[in-house]
Structure formats: C-alpha cells, structure tokens
Amino acid sequence: MEKKAKIYIAGHRGMVGSAIHRKLQALGYDNLLLRTSGELDLRNQQAVADFFAAEQPEYVFLAAAKVGGIWANNTLRADFLYENLAIQNNVIHQAYVQGVKKLMFLGSSCIYPKLAPQPIKEEYLLTGLLEPTNEPYAIAKIAGIKLCEAYHDQYGCNFISVMPTNLYGYRDNYHPEHSHVLPALIRRFHEAKTANQPVVTVWGSGTPRREFLFADDLADACVFLMENYDNPSLINIGMGEDLSIKELAMLVKSVVGYEGELVFDRSKPDGTPRKLMDVSKLHKLGWRHTTPLEAGIRMVYDDFVANCANQ
Ligand code: GDP
C-alpha cells in the first residue's frame, strides 16, 4: 500500500476500526476515507453503491459490524444475522464492482465449531456444529469469508479474511449486559470498588477459557497482513495463550484494586468451553503480538477511568 493510497476504513469509530485508523495514521498514510454510521448506513445497498462509485477507494478494511458479548449475541439474534450480512454483502460486492485493489474482511474466532480441537487451526472451519449463543453472528461471518473466497475464485479479487481472537481495547463497549467479558468486568469491579460493595458477580461457571488480544496489536497485524498476505484462505490473529474466566476475573480485580469477593452466576451461559487460536500460520509470516494481557488491561482500565467511568 503506497502512503498516498486511498484507504477506506469501514467502522473507523469502533474499537477495531479506530485502532486500524491510529495505526495507519502513525505509519504516515494520509489519504484515509472515513464515514460515520450516521453519514453512511452500510446496511443501505444504494447508499454503499453510491459511496463506492463516488469515492473509488483503492484499499478497504472492513471492520464495521454489529458486535456484542454473549448476552447480546444470544438475544438480538435477528439483528446480528441480518445487519452483519447486509453490511458485508454491500461492502464486499461494491469493492468488486468498483475494482478495489485489496479488501480485508475481519471475522471472529466464533466461526469455528463449538468443540473444535484446541488450539484452533484455520482448516477446522465448517467441520462441526457452532456454539448456539453466537450462531447468528458466526453464520454471517462465515458467509463473509465465503463471499471473499468466491469473489477471488470467480473474479480474481484480492479479498482476504482475518479471524481475530477475543479482543479488548480503547473505545470498547462497557454496556453492563451487552458488552464482552473483559469490559464488563472492568466496569463491574470499578463500580463495586467505588461503591464499597462486598461482592462482584461473574457470569457462568468461570471455567470457560478465552484468549484476549489488544486491539492495537490486532491493528498492527491487519496492516502487516494487508502488506504481506495475498491468499483467499482465512488466517487467525491471536496471541496464542488463554486463561479461564475465573483467572481473568482475578486479574481484572487486581488491576482495578478491588478487595471484595467473587460469586459466579451459573444461570448465565458459559458459551464455548475453550477458544484458543492456533497462530502458527501468522507467526511463520513473521508477526507476533507485543502487548502482554496484564499491561493491556492496565492501559484500558486507565482509559476507562479517564473517559468512560461516568457515562
Ligand atoms: P464469548 O467469547 O462469545 O463467549 O463472549 P463473552 O466475552 O461475552 O463471554 C466470554 C465468557 O465470559 C463467557 O463464558 C461468559 O459467560 C463469561 N462472562 C463472565 N462474566 C461476564 C460478563 O459480565 N459479561 C460477559 N459478556 N461475559 C461474561
């Protein structure tokens, strides 16, 4: 990607898109094409067609999506399936119509079978049943991967798909019910510390295992792959280590400085028992993450206290 290339970041105000935006700016890319969802509704087919025809982006990072944690995924099932299919269909198709040089589609580790062997290799896609709590989101993302592959196979488009593990970072969603586990725990421990509450509730049994990557590391990997990976087969992005939800809760508790007790609410779903990415393909290309989990949690907690705690 030349420094003057016209690069469209779809979803630049979200956690992932804003990290990609920061990364590209830091590297000196200054011809970035950005639209808020108020300016361009990516679910609107005609609006997306008009935008691509008028702006003619050369590169596209497709980081726009309807996202959320286990509760949001499980209850807003129609919205997650419909909105994500609409966004990705519109953007990927118009990238083909307008001859975009390269597009990157961002997926998720939930596309893999619920009981996939661990760590999860890229070739395990579509080898088993999905986790029911996020099946609609996963089906949309699988359709996006297959759409990129199909445009490559039929029309020779350079459309690639990357599968990030669970993420956390700046501009995360701290909604008490709809967020992912890490921001949810940051908020809950912080509020319990501030209000001197003796107990904090953690959903599920605490035994599921998850891997967490800092969104700025993900953005670094995305730019690296945009420069160095031209294969329609999907590629995982992660850090290669996981921990249990209980261990994560203990870590967040210590970063926040909360001194009370934890209780587990087993009426809430556990989801997939384990989701650890096999990142050997990415490592062989020469990319590794740089932010250790505890350091990353400290950075986002400081940001939460400064910018989000009172919202
Ligand atoms: P998942 O990776 O798609 O399951 O996404 P989440 O980040 O929403 O949940 C990960 C795990 O953390 C699940 O086992 C949840 O039950 C557990 N968990 C514990 N406390 C919370 C919480 O407050 N919010 C969320 N979203 N998950 C929680």
mmCIF file of C-alpha atoms and ligand atoms in Angstrom:
data_model
loop_
_atom_site.group_PDB
_atom_site.id
_atom_site.type_symbol
_atom_site.label_atom_id
_atom_site.label_comp_id
_atom_site.label_asym_id
_atom_site.label_seq_id
_atom_site.Cartn_x
_atom_site.Cartn_y
_atom_site.Cartn_z
ATOM 1 C CA MET A 1 0.000 0.000 0.000
ATOM 2 C CA GLU A 2 1.535 3.291 -1.114
ATOM 3 C CA LYS A 3 1.417 6.043 1.519
ATOM 4 C CA LYS A 4 -0.886 8.109 -0.728
ATOM 5 C CA ALA A 5 -3.266 5.197 -1.446
ATOM 6 C CA LYS A 6 -6.944 5.913 -0.815
ATOM 7 C CA ILE A 7 -7.861 3.589 2.037
ATOM 8 C CA TYR A 8 -11.407 3.166 3.324
ATOM 9 C CA ILE A 9 -11.741 2.002 6.944
ATOM 10 C CA ALA A 10 -15.329 0.794 7.353
ATOM 11 C CA GLY A 11 -16.185 1.090 11.050
ATOM 12 C CA HIS A 12 -13.440 3.582 11.986
ATOM 13 C CA ARG A 13 -15.221 4.683 15.179
ATOM 14 C CA GLY A 14 -15.429 1.171 16.636
ATOM 15 C CA MET A 15 -12.777 -0.438 18.821
ATOM 16 C CA VAL A 16 -11.103 -2.296 15.936
ATOM 17 C CA GLY A 17 -11.586 0.299 13.209
ATOM 18 C CA SER A 18 -10.289 3.113 15.419
ATOM 19 C CA ALA A 19 -7.179 1.041 16.217
ATOM 20 C CA ILE A 20 -6.587 0.482 12.478
ATOM 21 C CA HIS A 21 -7.119 4.217 11.930
ATOM 22 C CA ARG A 22 -4.495 5.092 14.596
ATOM 23 C CA LYS A 23 -2.051 2.567 13.143
ATOM 24 C CA LEU A 24 -2.355 3.837 9.571
ATOM 25 C CA GLN A 25 -2.019 7.466 10.707
ATOM 26 C CA ALA A 26 1.081 6.595 12.725
ATOM 27 C CA LEU A 27 2.603 4.948 9.643
ATOM 28 C CA GLY A 28 2.038 8.094 7.562
ATOM 29 C CA TYR A 29 -0.995 7.088 5.491
ATOM 30 C CA ASP A 30 -2.872 10.333 4.988
ATOM 31 C CA ASN A 31 -5.464 9.630 2.307
ATOM 32 C CA LEU A 32 -7.909 7.817 4.572
ATOM 33 C CA LEU A 33 -11.565 7.618 3.686
ATOM 34 C CA LEU A 34 -13.843 7.630 6.740
ATOM 35 C CA ARG A 35 -17.594 7.779 7.251
ATOM 36 C CA THR A 36 -19.549 7.559 10.491
ATOM 37 C CA SER A 37 -22.628 5.319 10.507
ATOM 38 C CA GLY A 38 -24.737 8.500 10.574
ATOM 39 C CA GLU A 39 -23.086 9.671 7.339
ATOM 40 C CA LEU A 40 -23.194 6.285 5.594
ATOM 41 C CA ASP A 41 -25.505 3.460 6.670
ATOM 42 C CA LEU A 42 -23.645 0.377 5.453
ATOM 43 C CA ARG A 43 -26.870 -1.651 5.628
ATOM 44 C CA ASN A 44 -28.261 0.500 2.817
ATOM 45 C CA GLN A 45 -27.351 -1.092 -0.509
ATOM 46 C CA GLN A 46 -27.889 2.012 -2.655
ATOM 47 C CA ALA A 47 -26.015 4.287 -0.249
ATOM 48 C CA VAL A 48 -22.997 1.970 -0.285
ATOM 49 C CA ALA A 49 -23.094 1.684 -4.091
ATOM 50 C CA ASP A 50 -23.203 5.490 -4.441
ATOM 51 C CA PHE A 51 -20.366 5.933 -1.941
ATOM 52 C CA PHE A 52 -18.039 3.466 -3.694
ATOM 53 C CA ALA A 53 -18.856 4.890 -7.138
ATOM 54 C CA ALA A 54 -18.115 8.435 -5.979
ATOM 55 C CA GLU A 55 -15.046 7.765 -3.838
ATOM 56 C CA GLN A 56 -13.295 4.859 -5.619
ATOM 57 C CA PRO A 57 -11.274 3.562 -2.655
ATOM 58 C CA GLU A 58 -8.175 1.526 -3.541
ATOM 59 C CA TYR A 59 -7.983 -0.486 -0.305
ATOM 60 C CA VAL A 60 -10.710 -1.430 2.174
ATOM 61 C CA PHE A 61 -10.523 -2.586 5.791
ATOM 62 C CA LEU A 62 -13.987 -3.997 6.567
ATOM 63 C CA ALA A 63 -14.124 -3.557 10.353
ATOM 64 C CA ALA A 64 -17.763 -2.442 10.526
ATOM 65 C CA ALA A 65 -20.088 -4.936 12.184
ATOM 66 C CA LYS A 66 -22.791 -5.271 14.773
ATOM 67 C CA VAL A 67 -20.908 -6.787 17.711
ATOM 68 C CA GLY A 68 -21.510 -7.658 21.343
ATOM 69 C CA GLY A 69 -20.955 -10.162 24.104
ATOM 70 C CA ILE A 70 -22.610 -13.484 24.776
ATOM 71 C CA TRP A 71 -25.873 -11.943 26.053
ATOM 72 C CA ALA A 72 -26.340 -9.535 23.145
ATOM 73 C CA ASN A 73 -25.472 -12.237 20.599
ATOM 74 C CA ASN A 74 -27.911 -14.663 22.153
ATOM 75 C CA THR A 75 -30.863 -12.276 22.498
ATOM 76 C CA LEU A 76 -30.535 -9.946 19.458
ATOM 77 C CA ARG A 77 -30.222 -12.922 17.122
ATOM 78 C CA ALA A 78 -32.063 -11.480 14.124
ATOM 79 C CA ASP A 79 -30.209 -8.149 14.309
ATOM 80 C CA PHE A 80 -26.806 -9.853 14.474
ATOM 81 C CA LEU A 81 -27.537 -12.074 11.470
ATOM 82 C CA TYR A 82 -29.360 -9.554 9.275
ATOM 83 C CA GLU A 83 -27.244 -6.459 9.914
ATOM 84 C CA ASN A 84 -23.918 -8.208 9.529
ATOM 85 C CA LEU A 85 -24.988 -9.952 6.311
ATOM 86 C CA ALA A 86 -26.238 -6.642 4.910
ATOM 87 C CA ILE A 87 -23.092 -4.666 5.816
ATOM 88 C CA GLN A 88 -20.661 -7.222 4.424
ATOM 89 C CA ASN A 89 -22.705 -8.021 1.294
ATOM 90 C CA ASN A 90 -22.891 -4.340 0.388
ATOM 91 C CA VAL A 91 -19.240 -3.521 1.046
ATOM 92 C CA ILE A 92 -17.703 -6.659 -0.467
ATOM 93 C CA HIS A 93 -19.885 -6.525 -3.571
ATOM 94 C CA GLN A 94 -19.182 -2.839 -4.200
ATOM 95 C CA ALA A 95 -15.459 -3.441 -3.696
ATOM 96 C CA TYR A 96 -15.738 -5.935 -6.558
ATOM 97 C CA VAL A 97 -17.895 -3.613 -8.733
ATOM 98 C CA GLN A 98 -15.505 -0.673 -8.333
ATOM 99 C CA GLY A 99 -12.298 -2.714 -8.719
ATOM 100 C CA VAL A 100 -10.836 -2.222 -5.229
ATOM 101 C CA LYS A 101 -7.191 -3.434 -5.261
ATOM 102 C CA LYS A 102 -7.431 -5.275 -1.957
ATOM 103 C CA LEU A 103 -10.037 -5.767 0.766
ATOM 104 C CA MET A 104 -9.608 -7.207 4.239
ATOM 105 C CA PHE A 105 -12.651 -8.755 5.908
ATOM 106 C CA LEU A 106 -12.498 -9.095 9.693
ATOM 107 C CA GLY A 107 -14.215 -12.149 11.147
ATOM 108 C CA SER A 108 -14.121 -13.722 14.580
ATOM 109 C CA SER A 109 -12.967 -16.869 16.362
ATOM 110 C CA CYS A 110 -16.629 -17.821 16.969
ATOM 111 C CA ILE A 111 -16.851 -19.033 13.347
ATOM 112 C CA TYR A 112 -15.161 -22.270 14.413
ATOM 113 C CA PRO A 113 -17.044 -25.321 15.720
ATOM 114 C CA LYS A 114 -18.006 -25.172 19.401
ATOM 115 C CA LEU A 115 -15.978 -28.271 20.183
ATOM 116 C CA ALA A 116 -13.078 -27.719 17.765
ATOM 117 C CA PRO A 117 -9.757 -29.281 18.836
ATOM 118 C CA GLN A 118 -7.515 -26.717 20.552
ATOM 119 C CA PRO A 119 -5.630 -24.687 19.534
ATOM 120 C CA ILE A 120 -7.946 -23.968 16.597
ATOM 121 C CA LYS A 121 -6.409 -24.223 13.152
ATOM 122 C CA GLU A 122 -7.843 -22.373 10.165
ATOM 123 C CA GLU A 123 -8.802 -25.643 8.454
ATOM 124 C CA TYR A 124 -11.307 -26.523 11.231
ATOM 125 C CA LEU A 125 -13.831 -24.099 9.696
ATOM 126 C CA LEU A 126 -17.108 -25.928 8.888
ATOM 127 C CA THR A 127 -16.062 -29.217 10.449
ATOM 128 C CA GLY A 128 -18.688 -29.212 13.240
ATOM 129 C CA LEU A 129 -21.672 -27.536 14.888
ATOM 130 C CA LEU A 130 -21.395 -23.915 16.054
ATOM 131 C CA GLU A 131 -21.830 -22.575 19.592
ATOM 132 C CA PRO A 132 -25.591 -21.777 19.802
ATOM 133 C CA THR A 133 -25.241 -18.473 21.741
ATOM 134 C CA ASN A 134 -23.462 -16.776 18.833
ATOM 135 C CA GLU A 135 -24.575 -18.863 15.874
ATOM 136 C CA PRO A 136 -26.284 -15.964 14.005
ATOM 137 C CA TYR A 137 -23.151 -13.787 14.205
ATOM 138 C CA ALA A 138 -20.931 -16.727 13.242
ATOM 139 C CA ILE A 139 -23.120 -17.656 10.261
ATOM 140 C CA ALA A 140 -22.888 -14.063 8.988
ATOM 141 C CA LYS A 141 -19.106 -14.047 9.380
ATOM 142 C CA ILE A 142 -18.763 -17.438 7.661
ATOM 143 C CA ALA A 143 -20.845 -16.065 4.770
ATOM 144 C CA GLY A 144 -18.435 -13.099 4.574
ATOM 145 C CA ILE A 145 -15.396 -15.377 4.416
ATOM 146 C CA LYS A 146 -17.025 -17.456 1.690
ATOM 147 C CA LEU A 147 -18.038 -14.316 -0.210
ATOM 148 C CA CYS A 148 -14.425 -13.094 -0.237
ATOM 149 C CA GLU A 149 -13.230 -16.533 -1.376
ATOM 150 C CA ALA A 150 -15.887 -16.678 -4.094
ATOM 151 C CA TYR A 151 -15.031 -13.215 -5.471
ATOM 152 C CA HIS A 152 -11.409 -14.312 -5.529
ATOM 153 C CA ASP A 153 -12.188 -17.593 -7.281
ATOM 154 C CA GLN A 154 -14.698 -16.255 -9.819
ATOM 155 C CA TYR A 155 -13.346 -12.757 -10.491
ATOM 156 C CA GLY A 156 -9.741 -12.815 -9.238
ATOM 157 C CA CYS A 157 -10.379 -10.209 -6.499
ATOM 158 C CA ASN A 158 -7.663 -9.840 -3.850
ATOM 159 C CA PHE A 159 -10.062 -10.139 -0.895
ATOM 160 C CA ILE A 160 -8.608 -11.652 2.284
ATOM 161 C CA SER A 161 -10.220 -12.727 5.575
ATOM 162 C CA VAL A 162 -8.628 -12.494 9.006
ATOM 163 C CA MET A 163 -10.018 -14.116 12.165
ATOM 164 C CA PRO A 164 -9.178 -12.242 15.353
ATOM 165 C CA THR A 165 -9.495 -13.932 18.725
ATOM 166 C CA ASN A 166 -11.483 -12.195 21.535
ATOM 167 C CA LEU A 167 -10.394 -8.560 21.623
ATOM 168 C CA TYR A 168 -10.234 -5.675 24.072
ATOM 169 C CA GLY A 169 -9.012 -2.102 23.703
ATOM 170 C CA TYR A 170 -9.838 1.593 23.639
ATOM 171 C CA ARG A 171 -13.394 2.555 22.627
ATOM 172 C CA ASP A 172 -14.693 -0.804 23.798
ATOM 173 C CA ASN A 173 -18.363 -1.217 24.701
ATOM 174 C CA TYR A 174 -18.847 -1.102 28.508
ATOM 175 C CA HIS A 175 -22.591 -1.765 28.475
ATOM 176 C CA PRO A 176 -23.463 -3.841 31.589
ATOM 177 C CA GLU A 177 -25.355 -6.548 29.664
ATOM 178 C CA HIS A 178 -24.314 -6.224 26.014
ATOM 179 C CA SER A 179 -20.544 -5.969 26.322
ATOM 180 C CA HIS A 180 -17.911 -8.720 26.201
ATOM 181 C CA VAL A 181 -16.497 -10.197 29.366
ATOM 182 C CA LEU A 182 -13.385 -8.051 29.786
ATOM 183 C CA PRO A 183 -15.025 -4.601 29.581
ATOM 184 C CA ALA A 184 -17.981 -5.938 31.604
ATOM 185 C CA LEU A 185 -15.646 -6.991 34.428
ATOM 186 C CA ILE A 186 -13.692 -3.730 34.303
ATOM 187 C CA ARG A 187 -16.912 -1.794 34.791
ATOM 188 C CA ARG A 188 -18.305 -4.110 37.484
ATOM 189 C CA PHE A 189 -15.120 -4.222 39.581
ATOM 190 C CA HIS A 190 -14.622 -0.471 39.238
ATOM 191 C CA GLU A 191 -18.191 0.302 40.300
ATOM 192 C CA ALA A 192 -18.005 -2.179 43.183
ATOM 193 C CA LYS A 193 -14.733 -0.616 44.382
ATOM 194 C CA THR A 194 -16.168 2.901 44.164
ATOM 195 C CA ALA A 195 -19.383 1.924 45.999
ATOM 196 C CA ASN A 196 -17.627 -0.355 48.539
ATOM 197 C CA GLN A 197 -19.733 -3.344 47.508
ATOM 198 C CA PRO A 198 -18.571 -6.587 49.156
ATOM 199 C CA VAL A 199 -19.318 -8.948 46.226
ATOM 200 C CA VAL A 200 -18.960 -8.905 42.420
ATOM 201 C CA THR A 201 -20.902 -11.298 40.194
ATOM 202 C CA VAL A 202 -19.183 -13.069 37.290
ATOM 203 C CA TRP A 203 -21.397 -14.804 34.717
ATOM 204 C CA GLY A 204 -21.302 -18.540 34.168
ATOM 205 C CA SER A 205 -19.111 -21.089 35.915
ATOM 206 C CA GLY A 206 -15.767 -19.307 35.477
ATOM 207 C CA THR A 207 -14.287 -22.393 33.791
ATOM 208 C CA PRO A 208 -14.522 -21.443 30.066
ATOM 209 C CA ARG A 209 -11.165 -20.441 28.643
ATOM 210 C CA ARG A 210 -10.602 -17.458 26.350
ATOM 211 C CA GLU A 211 -7.688 -15.745 24.630
ATOM 212 C CA PHE A 212 -7.551 -11.916 24.616
ATOM 213 C CA LEU A 213 -5.679 -9.724 22.152
ATOM 214 C CA PHE A 214 -5.195 -5.957 22.498
ATOM 215 C CA ALA A 215 -6.964 -4.180 19.610
ATOM 216 C CA ASP A 216 -3.876 -2.084 18.781
ATOM 217 C CA ASP A 217 -1.912 -5.333 18.330
ATOM 218 C CA LEU A 218 -4.699 -6.593 16.088
ATOM 219 C CA ALA A 219 -4.488 -3.384 14.030
ATOM 220 C CA ASP A 220 -0.746 -3.890 13.657
ATOM 221 C CA ALA A 221 -1.384 -7.449 12.408
ATOM 222 C CA CYS A 222 -4.070 -6.231 9.986
ATOM 223 C CA VAL A 223 -1.746 -3.686 8.377
ATOM 224 C CA PHE A 224 1.037 -6.303 8.291
ATOM 225 C CA LEU A 225 -1.278 -8.781 6.510
ATOM 226 C CA MET A 226 -2.584 -6.135 4.119
ATOM 227 C CA GLU A 227 1.059 -5.701 3.062
ATOM 228 C CA ASN A 228 2.195 -9.327 3.218
ATOM 229 C CA TYR A 229 -0.689 -11.771 2.700
ATOM 230 C CA ASP A 230 -2.482 -12.278 -0.617
ATOM 231 C CA ASN A 231 -4.239 -15.589 -0.077
ATOM 232 C CA PRO A 232 -8.027 -16.068 -0.008
ATOM 233 C CA SER A 233 -7.681 -18.731 2.738
ATOM 234 C CA LEU A 234 -8.513 -17.254 6.130
ATOM 235 C CA ILE A 235 -5.806 -16.564 8.712
ATOM 236 C CA ASN A 236 -6.066 -16.449 12.521
ATOM 237 C CA ILE A 237 -4.849 -13.480 14.593
ATOM 238 C CA GLY A 238 -4.233 -14.063 18.290
ATOM 239 C CA MET A 239 -1.580 -14.207 20.958
ATOM 240 C CA GLY A 240 -1.501 -17.989 21.333
ATOM 241 C CA GLU A 241 -2.272 -18.170 25.106
ATOM 242 C CA ASP A 242 -5.539 -18.373 27.012
ATOM 243 C CA LEU A 243 -6.811 -18.302 30.592
ATOM 244 C CA SER A 244 -10.012 -19.246 32.417
ATOM 245 C CA ILE A 245 -12.733 -16.652 33.034
ATOM 246 C CA LYS A 246 -12.033 -17.060 36.751
ATOM 247 C CA GLU A 247 -8.335 -16.280 36.187
ATOM 248 C CA LEU A 248 -9.321 -13.301 34.042
ATOM 249 C CA ALA A 249 -11.648 -12.051 36.788
ATOM 250 C CA MET A 250 -8.823 -12.306 39.342
ATOM 251 C CA LEU A 251 -6.524 -10.354 37.023
ATOM 252 C CA VAL A 252 -9.079 -7.579 36.420
ATOM 253 C CA LYS A 253 -9.808 -7.491 40.155
ATOM 254 C CA SER A 254 -6.136 -6.912 40.919
ATOM 255 C CA VAL A 255 -5.666 -4.262 38.193
ATOM 256 C CA VAL A 256 -8.738 -2.376 39.427
ATOM 257 C CA GLY A 257 -7.664 -2.804 43.071
ATOM 258 C CA TYR A 258 -10.963 -4.283 44.251
ATOM 259 C CA GLU A 259 -10.752 -6.185 47.538
ATOM 260 C CA GLY A 260 -14.140 -7.923 47.826
ATOM 261 C CA GLU A 261 -15.307 -11.422 46.862
ATOM 262 C CA LEU A 262 -16.362 -13.041 43.554
ATOM 263 C CA VAL A 263 -19.534 -15.081 43.035
ATOM 264 C CA PHE A 264 -20.439 -16.999 39.882
ATOM 265 C CA ASP A 265 -23.931 -16.695 38.405
ATOM 266 C CA ARG A 266 -24.494 -20.082 36.811
ATOM 267 C CA SER A 267 -27.843 -19.032 35.359
ATOM 268 C CA LYS A 268 -25.857 -17.118 32.708
ATOM 269 C CA PRO A 269 -24.461 -19.089 29.722
ATOM 270 C CA ASP A 270 -20.831 -20.261 29.568
ATOM 271 C CA GLY A 271 -20.720 -20.393 25.760
ATOM 272 C CA THR A 272 -17.918 -22.299 24.066
ATOM 273 C CA PRO A 273 -15.748 -24.167 26.617
ATOM 274 C CA ARG A 274 -12.489 -23.009 25.008
ATOM 275 C CA LYS A 275 -11.432 -20.752 22.116
ATOM 276 C CA LEU A 276 -7.674 -20.677 21.653
ATOM 277 C CA MET A 277 -6.379 -19.807 18.201
ATOM 278 C CA ASP A 278 -3.558 -21.671 16.507
ATOM 279 C CA VAL A 279 -1.452 -18.750 15.303
ATOM 280 C CA SER A 280 1.396 -20.721 13.724
ATOM 281 C CA LYS A 281 0.431 -19.536 10.214
ATOM 282 C CA LEU A 282 0.692 -15.886 11.338
ATOM 283 C CA HIS A 283 3.929 -16.484 13.266
ATOM 284 C CA LYS A 284 5.504 -18.132 10.196
ATOM 285 C CA LEU A 285 4.790 -14.973 8.201
ATOM 286 C CA GLY A 286 6.757 -13.057 10.852
ATOM 287 C CA TRP A 287 4.135 -11.313 13.032
ATOM 288 C CA ARG A 288 3.783 -11.625 16.824
ATOM 289 C CA HIS A 289 1.757 -9.625 19.348
ATOM 290 C CA THR A 290 3.609 -7.237 21.655
ATOM 291 C CA THR A 291 1.186 -6.303 24.476
ATOM 292 C CA PRO A 292 1.008 -8.750 27.429
ATOM 293 C CA LEU A 293 -2.514 -9.173 28.814
ATOM 294 C CA GLU A 294 -1.952 -7.532 32.184
ATOM 295 C CA ALA A 295 -0.258 -4.476 30.637
ATOM 296 C CA GLY A 296 -3.111 -4.178 28.126
ATOM 297 C CA ILE A 297 -5.754 -4.372 30.855
ATOM 298 C CA ARG A 298 -3.923 -1.622 32.781
ATOM 299 C CA MET A 299 -3.981 0.625 29.705
ATOM 300 C CA VAL A 300 -7.686 0.126 29.006
ATOM 301 C CA TYR A 301 -8.580 0.474 32.690
ATOM 302 C CA ASP A 302 -6.784 3.845 32.839
ATOM 303 C CA ASP A 303 -8.665 4.864 29.697
ATOM 304 C CA PHE A 304 -11.962 3.663 31.192
ATOM 305 C CA VAL A 305 -11.417 5.716 34.351
ATOM 306 C CA ALA A 306 -10.466 8.807 32.331
ATOM 307 C CA ASN A 307 -13.147 8.614 29.638
ATOM 308 C CA CYS A 308 -15.965 6.168 30.322
ATOM 309 C CA ALA A 309 -16.468 5.581 34.045
ATOM 310 C CA ASN A 310 -19.080 8.294 34.494
ATOM 311 C CA GLN A 311 -21.067 7.604 31.322
HETATM 312 P P1 GDP B 1 -17.838 -15.238 24.000
HETATM 313 O O1 GDP B 1 -16.372 -15.437 23.878
HETATM 314 O O2 GDP B 1 -18.531 -15.128 22.682
HETATM 315 O O3 GDP B 1 -18.474 -16.267 24.888
HETATM 316 O O4 GDP B 1 -18.040 -13.778 24.609
HETATM 317 P P2 GDP B 1 -18.103 -13.025 26.026
HETATM 318 O O5 GDP B 1 -16.902 -12.156 26.124
HETATM 319 O O6 GDP B 1 -19.425 -12.337 26.095
HETATM 320 O O7 GDP B 1 -18.089 -14.145 27.176
HETATM 321 C C1 GDP B 1 -16.953 -14.909 27.457
HETATM 322 C C2 GDP B 1 -17.166 -15.715 28.722
HETATM 323 O O8 GDP B 1 -17.140 -14.842 29.854
HETATM 324 C C3 GDP B 1 -18.480 -16.493 28.806
HETATM 325 O O9 GDP B 1 -18.211 -17.747 29.392
HETATM 326 C C4 GDP B 1 -19.301 -15.626 29.764
HETATM 327 O O10 GDP B 1 -20.299 -16.364 30.476
HETATM 328 C C5 GDP B 1 -18.219 -15.128 30.722
HETATM 329 N N1 GDP B 1 -18.577 -13.924 31.478
HETATM 330 C C6 GDP B 1 -18.415 -13.758 32.819
HETATM 331 N N2 GDP B 1 -18.891 -12.579 33.215
HETATM 332 C C7 GDP B 1 -19.348 -11.940 32.107
HETATM 333 C C8 GDP B 1 -19.940 -10.664 31.868
HETATM 334 O O11 GDP B 1 -20.179 -9.886 32.785
HETATM 335 N N3 GDP B 1 -20.249 -10.343 30.588
HETATM 336 C C9 GDP B 1 -19.999 -11.191 29.548
HETATM 337 N N4 GDP B 1 -20.295 -10.807 28.287
HETATM 338 N N5 GDP B 1 -19.463 -12.425 29.725
HETATM 339 C C10 GDP B 1 -19.129 -12.791 30.982
#
